[in-house]
């Protein structure tokens, strides 16, 4: 399966013990992998995709023969640099590896075992495991979705999803695409779509951008982010795209696919203002409400988390990117949403720190490079915090729902059913709602509806509380045949019995509520 | 303003391999090499290739990165494949997945 540099890791990539296993080949993982490798460590780099780059540097398959892949990217040269270093070194790049759990054995010489299934969609032929002395989690983020009437119609796609499909597949969901939700990603998505030939009649942002103006010191501290915003803003103006702040899509129209959306003004708490709805014709809607750190692998190991200013949970990390679990590092979005540049900086810090740990059993010496990286990280983290505060979902969003709106797309659970669980049966958290309604129990395991269900369950209580610690043993669907074929005494890969495709996983287990909280 | 520009033109795509055909519910679709099944379908204006298990409602790609499982399709007779992740290959037969896609097993 792995094609690119991995094949040069001659022989069986699973039959050896690595100094470091990096999970995720986006900005953070790449930076961590090449840094550690250049410092003499043996490194395996696992990623679900066939090509490195993660979501930010997702790019077309070489089969397209694209001569200007950078046309859809910012800062492509930074990625090209990482790719060159990866190709020049001897990191074992294991593409098409879907990691479903990471095991730690206390006191063992090789404490870490990373379990993965292979294949483009993990439908692959056999389970594998990679053994390592240390692990760096760089699993990035996924998009937060808040439901609204009509959001399950074909043509409504995630904003990040539209971006991903465009960057990798060179396709658009429609010709006239409204971009909506909240967060800085919307501007980038709208700019990409417009540059690639779509008409974008409006960017609909629920927050007010004035929030940034109230934090001038933070803005001034990260001029590159400002420059990015200016670039996106200019691109949007050039394409005649209108930014509507303090507004939200409150209804999608169409029978079998999107024909139009209604955009309403919202107040400071994102409560729709009656009588302000305006219909905008479009054939697609790209929507998202910020990003959520993808930390299931870490929380199932018991890693401590912290609450971010927009109500998500990120890993609690120390100055050297260490998690609370010895031997486990994390970098990039897993430690809180902060963007590609921050991810590269943190990946490098982690690479340096892991190398020092493996070679000297100590924290790295505080040389000039580490000092510089940490200074940049602090600056960008401060900016990220301000951004999260500006775009934190307001409590009033739930008022744009009607009882027939589906919250859980997998199990087709409506707002009405969730409200019944809350009002009539006393559910107060996402887990209880799930047990009563199946919301969050389907294929995606609540990744898509989790934020919304938690919010509806909390009712008048504090927003996005409680964050069930999500202590799930499996981070993705695994065919039963794969589980059945695992032989604990046999460290290398064993072919799975021919199994059906990954069925609806029912990996629901008691959360234990003992996970570390902030 | 380059209103008619396509994404492929934007990045200067020049595939060595010729465009090829797949079928969707029997209808031929021509696509460029390098696309996922979902991208190939989008390029032909197809946005839905699954019906839900309860309501029978149409669905297609949503998250685009393999997380949401809304894009499940039956590919070459095998149901529950994530179309946004599986590369399209010449001659692929894509069919709308009805419900869980295992109707023939009749549980």
XYZ file of C-alpha atoms in Angstrom:
625
model
C 0.000 0.000 0.000
C 2.509 2.674 0.959
C 4.076 3.984 -2.175
C 6.234 6.979 -1.628
C 9.241 7.276 0.635
C 8.081 4.413 2.799
C 9.065 1.780 0.322
C 12.624 2.688 0.949
C 12.292 1.481 4.502
C 13.382 -1.812 3.060
C 11.889 -4.974 4.336
C 9.108 -5.264 6.817
C 8.244 -1.862 8.264
C 6.383 -3.622 11.076
C 9.161 -5.952 12.150
C 11.300 -3.342 13.901
C 11.061 -1.068 16.876
C 11.107 2.651 16.136
C 12.411 5.348 18.440
C 9.334 7.378 17.548
C 5.972 6.697 15.934
C 4.285 9.848 14.634
C 0.552 9.635 14.021
C -0.566 12.142 11.406
C 1.411 13.504 8.449
C 0.079 17.046 8.451
C 2.102 20.104 9.396
C 2.780 19.103 12.995
C 3.508 15.443 12.299
C 5.781 16.161 9.346
C 7.767 18.747 11.267
C 8.085 16.393 14.242
C 9.052 13.399 12.116
C 11.773 15.109 10.061
C 13.178 16.949 13.077
C 13.483 13.772 15.149
C 14.851 11.819 12.207
C 17.482 14.447 11.468
C 18.554 14.149 15.082
C 19.255 10.475 14.621
C 16.019 8.809 15.668
C 14.344 6.018 13.729
C 10.871 7.285 12.919
C 7.642 5.789 11.539
C 5.105 8.290 10.217
C 1.569 6.906 9.963
C -1.250 8.654 8.175
C -4.650 7.702 6.838
C -4.143 9.491 3.533
C -2.132 8.280 0.583
C -0.189 11.529 0.451
C 1.435 13.632 3.153
C 0.175 17.121 3.957
C -2.797 16.539 6.249
C -5.842 18.730 5.710
C -4.081 22.064 5.293
C -1.678 20.856 2.610
C -4.078 18.395 1.036
C -3.199 18.413 -2.645
C -4.062 16.665 -5.899
C -2.895 13.157 -6.653
C 0.235 13.147 -8.836
C -1.922 11.560 -11.571
C -3.404 15.021 -12.192
C 0.011 16.276 -13.259
C -0.786 19.644 -11.656
C 1.905 22.176 -12.535
C 0.616 24.778 -10.043
C -0.480 22.802 -6.965
C 0.342 25.885 -4.886
C -2.490 27.837 -6.557
C -4.909 26.566 -3.895
C -2.587 27.029 -0.930
C -0.953 29.543 1.335
C 2.659 29.149 2.236
C 3.208 26.170 -0.065
C 6.968 26.639 0.186
C 6.874 25.697 3.866
C 5.248 22.397 2.904
C 7.644 21.853 0.015
C 10.508 22.270 2.475
C 9.128 19.653 4.850
C 8.485 17.285 1.960
C 12.063 17.663 0.718
C 13.411 16.874 4.160
C 11.126 13.845 4.425
C 12.253 12.528 1.066
C 15.914 13.125 1.857
C 15.762 11.292 5.171
C 14.821 7.789 6.175
C 11.515 8.261 7.936
C 9.295 5.245 7.235
C 6.178 6.874 5.801
C 3.275 4.479 6.274
C 0.499 5.890 4.080
C -3.052 4.576 4.170
C -2.755 3.579 7.828
C -5.849 4.205 9.934
C -4.792 4.075 13.563
C -7.591 2.763 15.714
C -5.867 2.438 19.037
C -2.561 3.051 20.765
C -1.490 0.731 23.563
C 0.969 1.486 26.319
C 2.727 -1.119 28.401
C 4.135 0.267 31.597
C 7.732 -0.572 32.274
C 8.326 -2.335 28.975
C 11.442 -1.557 26.970
C 9.161 -0.843 24.034
C 6.152 0.671 25.709
C 4.118 1.664 22.658
C 2.131 -0.356 20.160
C 0.202 1.523 17.485
C -2.581 -0.502 15.863
C -3.772 0.377 12.396
C -5.784 -0.982 9.541
C -4.663 -0.267 6.032
C -6.277 0.727 2.770
C -7.718 3.886 1.283
C -10.739 3.803 3.580
C -9.411 1.349 6.128
C -11.228 -1.372 4.301
C -7.930 -3.013 3.863
C -6.745 -6.327 3.916
C -4.957 -6.740 7.191
C -4.328 -5.170 10.545
C -0.829 -4.015 11.367
C 1.004 -2.825 14.425
C 3.953 -0.529 14.805
C 6.120 -0.667 17.901
C 7.894 2.362 19.257
C 9.657 3.812 22.280
C 7.769 7.110 22.053
C 4.690 8.432 20.263
C 3.883 11.862 18.836
C 0.187 12.488 18.253
C -0.428 14.913 15.438
C -3.932 13.927 14.465
C -5.159 17.434 13.720
C -8.776 18.472 13.910
C -12.145 18.039 12.347
C -14.931 20.486 11.741
C -17.561 21.347 14.325
C -21.079 21.236 12.960
C -24.199 22.808 14.398
C -27.417 21.607 12.763
C -30.099 23.796 11.205
C -33.279 23.025 9.282
C -32.374 21.435 5.966
C -28.707 20.731 6.673
C -29.002 17.105 5.584
C -29.989 17.996 2.015
C -27.464 16.970 -0.647
C -25.504 20.089 -1.550
C -24.963 21.054 2.069
C -21.347 20.140 2.758
C -18.824 20.911 5.439
C -16.811 24.039 4.724
C -13.637 22.124 5.438
C -15.093 19.279 3.366
C -15.618 21.514 0.351
C -12.065 22.749 0.786
C -10.705 19.213 1.051
C -12.604 17.988 -2.011
C -11.365 20.997 -3.955
C -7.735 20.705 -2.871
C -7.480 16.967 -3.509
C -10.096 16.242 -6.147
C -10.276 19.591 -7.978
C -14.058 19.605 -7.773
C -16.739 21.974 -6.522
C -20.052 21.031 -4.876
C -21.936 23.511 -7.058
C -21.594 26.604 -9.179
C -23.092 29.042 -6.684
C -21.938 28.260 -3.174
C -22.899 30.103 0.006
C -20.267 29.737 2.747
C -21.612 29.908 6.307
C -20.970 29.180 9.974
C -18.247 30.743 12.034
C -14.497 30.987 12.150
C -11.599 32.211 10.081
C -11.653 29.062 7.946
C -14.759 30.374 6.202
C -12.804 33.198 4.574
C -10.158 30.804 3.334
C -12.783 28.406 1.971
C -14.696 31.190 0.237
C -11.501 32.537 -1.313
C -10.537 29.068 -2.598
C -13.975 28.343 -4.019
C -14.138 31.719 -5.758
C -10.614 31.427 -7.130
C -11.456 27.970 -8.474
C -14.427 29.283 -10.434
C -17.432 29.057 -8.106
C -19.662 32.044 -7.491
C -19.876 32.774 -3.778
C -22.874 35.049 -3.217
C -22.180 35.446 0.500
C -19.994 34.458 3.420
C -22.318 34.220 6.422
C -20.524 34.556 9.778
C -22.419 34.240 13.048
C -19.854 36.128 15.092
C -18.975 39.781 14.729
C -15.502 40.550 13.473
C -15.417 43.518 15.826
C -14.334 41.040 18.475
C -10.861 41.130 16.966
C -10.688 44.892 17.220
C -11.116 44.575 20.982
C -7.877 42.626 21.174
C -5.375 44.866 19.356
C -2.358 43.646 21.316
C -2.944 40.051 20.327
C -3.502 40.993 16.711
C -0.330 43.033 16.571
C 1.609 40.141 18.056
C 0.879 37.895 15.080
C 1.319 39.963 11.930
C 1.413 36.908 9.667
C -2.162 36.021 10.619
C -3.213 39.558 9.830
C -1.490 39.328 6.472
C -3.362 36.097 5.754
C -6.664 37.764 6.588
C -5.807 40.649 4.272
C -4.989 38.229 1.456
C -8.294 36.374 1.904
C -10.183 39.631 2.227
C -8.674 40.987 -0.973
C -9.441 37.759 -2.832
C -13.047 37.928 -1.665
C -13.466 41.561 -2.663
C -11.986 40.771 -6.067
C -14.655 38.122 -6.571
C -17.506 40.288 -5.365
C -18.101 38.137 -2.287
C -20.074 39.801 0.461
C -19.269 39.090 4.112
C -22.365 39.137 6.340
C -21.395 39.060 9.994
C -23.802 38.390 12.887
C -25.835 36.269 10.478
C -26.608 32.602 10.069
C -28.246 30.231 7.625
C -31.489 29.321 9.389
C -33.115 27.252 6.652
C -32.080 25.350 3.551
C -34.607 25.095 0.735
C -34.965 22.322 -1.820
C -36.457 18.848 -2.076
C -33.665 16.575 -3.239
C -30.886 19.127 -3.276
C -30.102 22.678 -2.273
C -31.946 25.386 -4.178
C -31.616 28.321 -1.801
C -30.886 29.259 1.798
C -32.477 31.709 4.206
C -29.982 33.930 5.977
C -31.121 35.652 9.180
C -29.489 38.214 11.397
C -28.481 36.877 14.804
C -27.897 38.708 18.067
C -24.738 38.555 20.152
C -25.793 35.156 21.466
C -26.480 33.860 17.945
C -30.241 34.022 18.525
C -31.974 34.602 15.185
C -33.728 37.948 14.937
C -37.311 37.490 13.747
C -38.279 38.943 10.423
C -34.729 39.403 9.184
C -34.618 36.293 6.954
C -33.481 36.820 3.381
C -33.433 34.142 0.733
C -30.278 33.630 -1.303
C -30.369 31.358 -4.340
C -27.535 28.841 -4.487
C -26.927 25.224 -5.433
C -24.614 24.394 -2.551
C -23.863 25.491 0.994
C -20.457 25.015 2.638
C -20.881 25.226 6.386
C -18.811 24.812 9.537
C -18.545 26.266 13.028
C -14.888 26.066 13.815
C -12.622 23.087 14.357
C -12.421 20.482 17.093
C -9.133 18.876 18.153
C -9.091 15.203 17.267
C -7.850 13.636 20.470
C -9.684 10.315 20.853
C -6.454 8.295 20.772
C -5.044 10.413 23.584
C -8.124 10.574 25.792
C -8.501 6.814 25.609
C -4.986 6.658 27.090
C -6.072 8.951 29.897
C -4.330 12.144 28.736
C -5.300 15.300 30.588
C -7.259 17.840 28.582
C -7.976 21.534 28.847
C -11.020 23.517 27.804
C -10.552 25.976 25.012
C -12.243 29.350 24.789
C -14.677 28.101 22.191
C -15.825 25.156 24.271
C -13.801 22.334 22.726
C -11.320 20.140 24.520
C -7.651 20.076 23.666
C -4.778 18.121 25.158
C -3.019 19.718 28.095
C 0.634 19.993 27.060
C 3.768 21.211 28.781
C 6.475 23.468 27.385
C 8.019 20.555 25.462
C 4.732 19.314 23.991
C 4.484 16.445 26.465
C 1.054 15.117 27.348
C 0.294 13.984 30.881
C 1.106 10.391 29.853
C 4.842 9.629 29.918
C 6.293 8.926 26.487
C 3.423 10.537 24.630
C 3.884 13.898 22.923
C 1.361 15.926 20.921
C 1.603 18.893 18.582
C -0.560 21.111 16.419
C -4.351 21.202 16.573
C -4.516 18.404 19.167
C -3.280 20.972 21.685
C -5.871 23.552 20.602
C -6.768 24.976 17.208
C -4.047 27.343 16.050
C -3.296 26.808 12.380
C -0.588 25.397 10.166
C 2.291 27.638 11.189
C 1.785 26.939 14.858
C 1.556 23.240 14.071
C 4.934 23.323 12.340
C 6.522 25.130 15.266
C 5.072 22.708 17.804
C 6.015 19.716 15.681
C 9.605 20.886 15.653
C 9.635 21.483 19.401
C 8.240 17.983 19.912
C 10.813 16.474 17.532
C 13.644 18.148 19.441
C 12.193 17.131 22.794
C 11.619 13.491 21.812
C 15.147 13.245 20.413
C 16.598 14.599 23.653
C 14.466 12.204 25.685
C 15.384 9.124 23.642
C 19.090 9.933 23.419
C 19.805 11.564 26.776
C 16.764 10.709 28.833
C 16.286 14.394 29.557
C 14.551 17.545 28.402
C 16.366 19.363 25.600
C 18.987 21.926 26.394
C 17.581 25.411 26.099
C 19.442 26.448 23.022
C 18.589 29.448 20.847
C 16.427 27.422 18.470
C 14.204 26.051 21.214
C 13.883 29.520 22.758
C 12.914 31.023 19.420
C 10.374 28.284 18.700
C 8.788 28.647 22.106
C 8.550 32.394 21.734
C 6.754 31.964 18.406
C 4.480 29.336 19.866
C 3.413 31.581 22.748
C 2.617 34.406 20.353
C 0.555 32.219 18.057
C -1.207 30.480 20.938
C -2.282 33.882 22.250
C -3.708 34.757 18.868
C -5.463 31.393 18.636
C -7.048 31.981 22.036
C -8.387 35.353 20.947
C -9.740 33.824 17.758
C -11.484 31.044 19.651
C -13.137 33.576 21.954
C -14.440 35.636 19.024
C -15.964 32.629 17.272
C -17.220 30.660 20.290
C -20.779 29.544 19.503
C -23.401 31.675 21.224
C -26.000 29.942 23.321
C -28.872 31.118 21.163
C -27.999 28.994 18.131
C -30.407 26.262 19.223
C -33.274 28.644 18.532
C -32.815 28.266 14.794
C -33.707 24.556 15.085
C -37.146 23.095 14.645
C -38.227 19.771 16.122
C -37.938 17.985 12.784
C -34.302 19.018 12.242
C -32.033 15.993 12.338
C -29.219 16.362 14.841
C -27.544 12.978 14.399
C -27.070 12.398 10.683
C -26.057 8.739 11.054
C -28.968 7.587 13.190
C -31.452 10.175 11.895
C -32.312 11.437 15.365
C -34.305 14.656 15.386
C -34.147 17.671 17.642
C -37.598 16.659 18.881
C -36.315 13.279 20.036
C -33.333 14.841 21.786
C -35.540 17.430 23.486
C -37.867 14.692 24.642
C -34.919 12.843 26.171
C -33.933 16.027 27.963
C -37.347 17.389 28.968
C -39.313 14.204 29.590
C -36.595 11.779 30.686
C -34.196 14.112 32.397
C -31.102 13.569 30.271
C -28.490 16.217 31.068
C -25.488 15.058 29.086
C -24.648 13.729 25.638
C -24.096 10.211 26.877
C -27.540 9.875 28.428
C -29.123 11.374 25.320
C -27.234 8.811 23.278
C -28.491 5.909 25.347
C -32.062 7.162 25.082
C -32.115 8.196 21.417
C -29.074 6.644 19.654
C -27.817 10.146 18.798
C -24.056 9.752 18.389
C -24.163 5.964 18.243
C -23.764 5.566 14.494
C -20.953 5.289 12.014
C -19.216 8.541 12.885
C -19.459 7.877 16.629
C -20.797 11.303 17.430
C -18.021 13.295 15.783
C -20.560 15.174 13.691
C -23.391 15.668 16.172
C -21.457 15.549 19.450
C -21.133 19.298 19.978
C -24.800 19.923 19.186
C -26.113 17.060 21.335
C -23.984 18.131 24.294
C -25.350 21.636 23.914
C -28.988 20.589 23.677
C -28.562 18.269 26.645
C -27.033 20.993 28.755
C -30.129 23.125 28.136
C -29.958 26.184 30.294
C -26.843 24.841 31.941
C -23.340 25.870 30.970
C -22.579 25.527 27.290
C -20.541 22.535 26.107
C -20.444 20.973 29.516
C -19.866 18.247 30.420
C -17.360 16.985 27.892
C -17.771 13.268 28.320
C -14.158 12.163 28.518
C -14.807 9.974 25.488
C -12.797 7.101 26.783
C -13.393 4.933 23.802
C -11.179 1.997 23.146
C -11.498 2.405 19.370
C -10.832 5.619 17.475
C -12.425 4.309 14.291
C -14.523 1.438 13.014
C -12.635 -1.831 12.975
C -14.005 -4.973 11.316
C -14.633 -7.725 13.837
C -12.398 -9.975 11.757
C -9.499 -7.651 12.504
C -10.101 -7.714 16.239
C -10.506 -11.476 16.144
C -7.243 -11.935 14.323
C -5.142 -10.011 16.840
C -2.816 -12.355 18.632
C -1.409 -10.676 21.703
C 1.676 -12.854 21.689
C 2.540 -12.101 18.117
C 3.992 -8.672 17.546
C 3.958 -8.561 13.762
C 1.128 -8.243 11.326
C -1.228 -11.119 10.911
C -3.616 -11.229 7.995
C -7.209 -10.807 9.003
C -9.784 -13.381 8.251
C -11.759 -12.220 5.241
C -14.130 -9.835 6.909
C -17.069 -7.799 5.859
C -16.498 -4.097 5.565
C -16.428 -2.025 8.699
C -19.947 -2.275 9.979
C -21.636 0.195 12.210
C -19.383 0.083 15.167
C -21.088 -0.236 18.459
C -18.105 0.654 20.510
C -20.142 2.356 23.139
C -18.688 1.543 26.523
C -19.093 3.098 29.892
C -17.070 6.263 29.822
C -15.932 5.629 33.320
C -15.983 9.342 34.027
C -12.585 8.934 35.529
C -10.664 10.612 32.767
C -8.594 13.571 33.763
C -10.352 16.883 33.485
C -9.102 20.370 33.651
C -12.940 37.833 -13.927
C -12.293 34.183 -14.654
C -15.810 32.992 -13.887
C -15.506 29.976 -16.097
C -12.243 28.796 -14.689
C -12.260 25.241 -13.397
C -10.232 23.991 -10.447
C -8.252 21.750 -12.795
C -7.286 24.745 -14.926
C -6.370 26.735 -11.839
C -3.689 24.230 -10.809
C -2.646 23.505 -14.395
C -3.685 19.855 -14.335
C -2.157 17.899 -17.213
C -2.707 14.208 -16.542
C -0.593 11.779 -18.524
C -3.280 9.161 -18.288
C -6.408 9.776 -20.356
C -9.752 10.462 -18.695
C -11.608 7.234 -17.980
C -15.109 5.999 -17.396
C -16.899 4.744 -14.322
C -20.605 4.112 -13.987
C -23.048 5.439 -11.442
C -26.283 3.453 -11.264
C -25.545 2.319 -14.796
C -24.897 5.787 -16.176
C -21.415 6.379 -17.596
C -19.338 9.160 -15.996
C -16.054 10.318 -17.430
C -13.498 11.531 -14.927
C -9.851 12.496 -14.595
C -7.388 10.097 -12.990
C -6.488 10.988 -9.397
C -9.975 11.606 -8.054
C -11.784 9.858 -5.237
C -15.101 8.239 -6.096
C -16.879 11.152 -4.388
C -14.881 13.727 -6.361
C -15.594 11.873 -9.599
C -19.316 11.950 -8.807
C -19.217 15.651 -7.851
C -17.446 16.402 -11.122
C -20.491 14.974 -12.901
C -22.889 16.995 -10.755
C -23.939 13.981 -8.657
C -24.268 14.950 -4.982
C -26.176 11.973 -3.529
C -25.377 8.253 -3.702
C -26.874 6.793 -0.560
C -30.330 6.634 0.993
C -30.648 6.623 4.752
C -31.677 3.512 6.667
C -34.803 4.968 8.265
C -36.100 7.872 6.215
C -34.702 6.756 2.861
C -33.330 10.258 2.359
C -30.574 11.017 -0.156
C -27.056 11.666 1.131
C -23.604 12.178 -0.301
C -20.247 13.584 0.775
C -20.386 15.941 3.739
C -17.110 16.157 5.695
C -14.943 15.208 2.726
C -12.213 13.731 4.931
C -13.541 10.337 5.964
C -15.012 11.308 9.318
C -18.752 11.523 8.894
C -19.558 8.333 6.911
C -22.325 10.143 5.058
C -20.699 9.361 1.713
C -21.013 5.572 1.989
C -21.514 3.965 -1.406
C -21.627 0.535 -2.929
C -18.451 0.272 -4.979
C -18.008 -2.728 -7.249
C -20.687 -4.561 -5.297
C -19.223 -3.824 -1.877
C -21.370 -1.597 0.350
C -20.257 0.844 3.052
C -17.190 2.183 1.282
C -16.312 5.780 2.085
C -16.507 7.353 -1.351
C -14.497 10.406 -0.282
C -11.494 8.205 0.491
C -11.613 5.467 -2.141
C -9.833 6.390 -5.383
C -11.895 6.009 -8.556
C -10.468 3.403 -10.932
C -11.287 2.823 -14.585
C -14.396 0.688 -14.924
C -15.586 1.123 -11.333
C -19.261 0.384 -10.825
C -20.798 2.723 -8.281
C -24.343 2.081 -7.121
C -26.561 4.002 -4.767
C -26.403 2.319 -1.387
C -29.891 1.721 -0.064
C -29.918 1.803 3.722
C -27.275 -0.406 5.276
C -26.423 -1.869 1.892
C -26.932 -5.478 2.929
C -30.480 -5.979 1.710
C -29.515 -9.255 0.068
C -28.547 -10.726 3.434
C -32.064 -10.059 4.728
C -31.480 -10.077 8.444
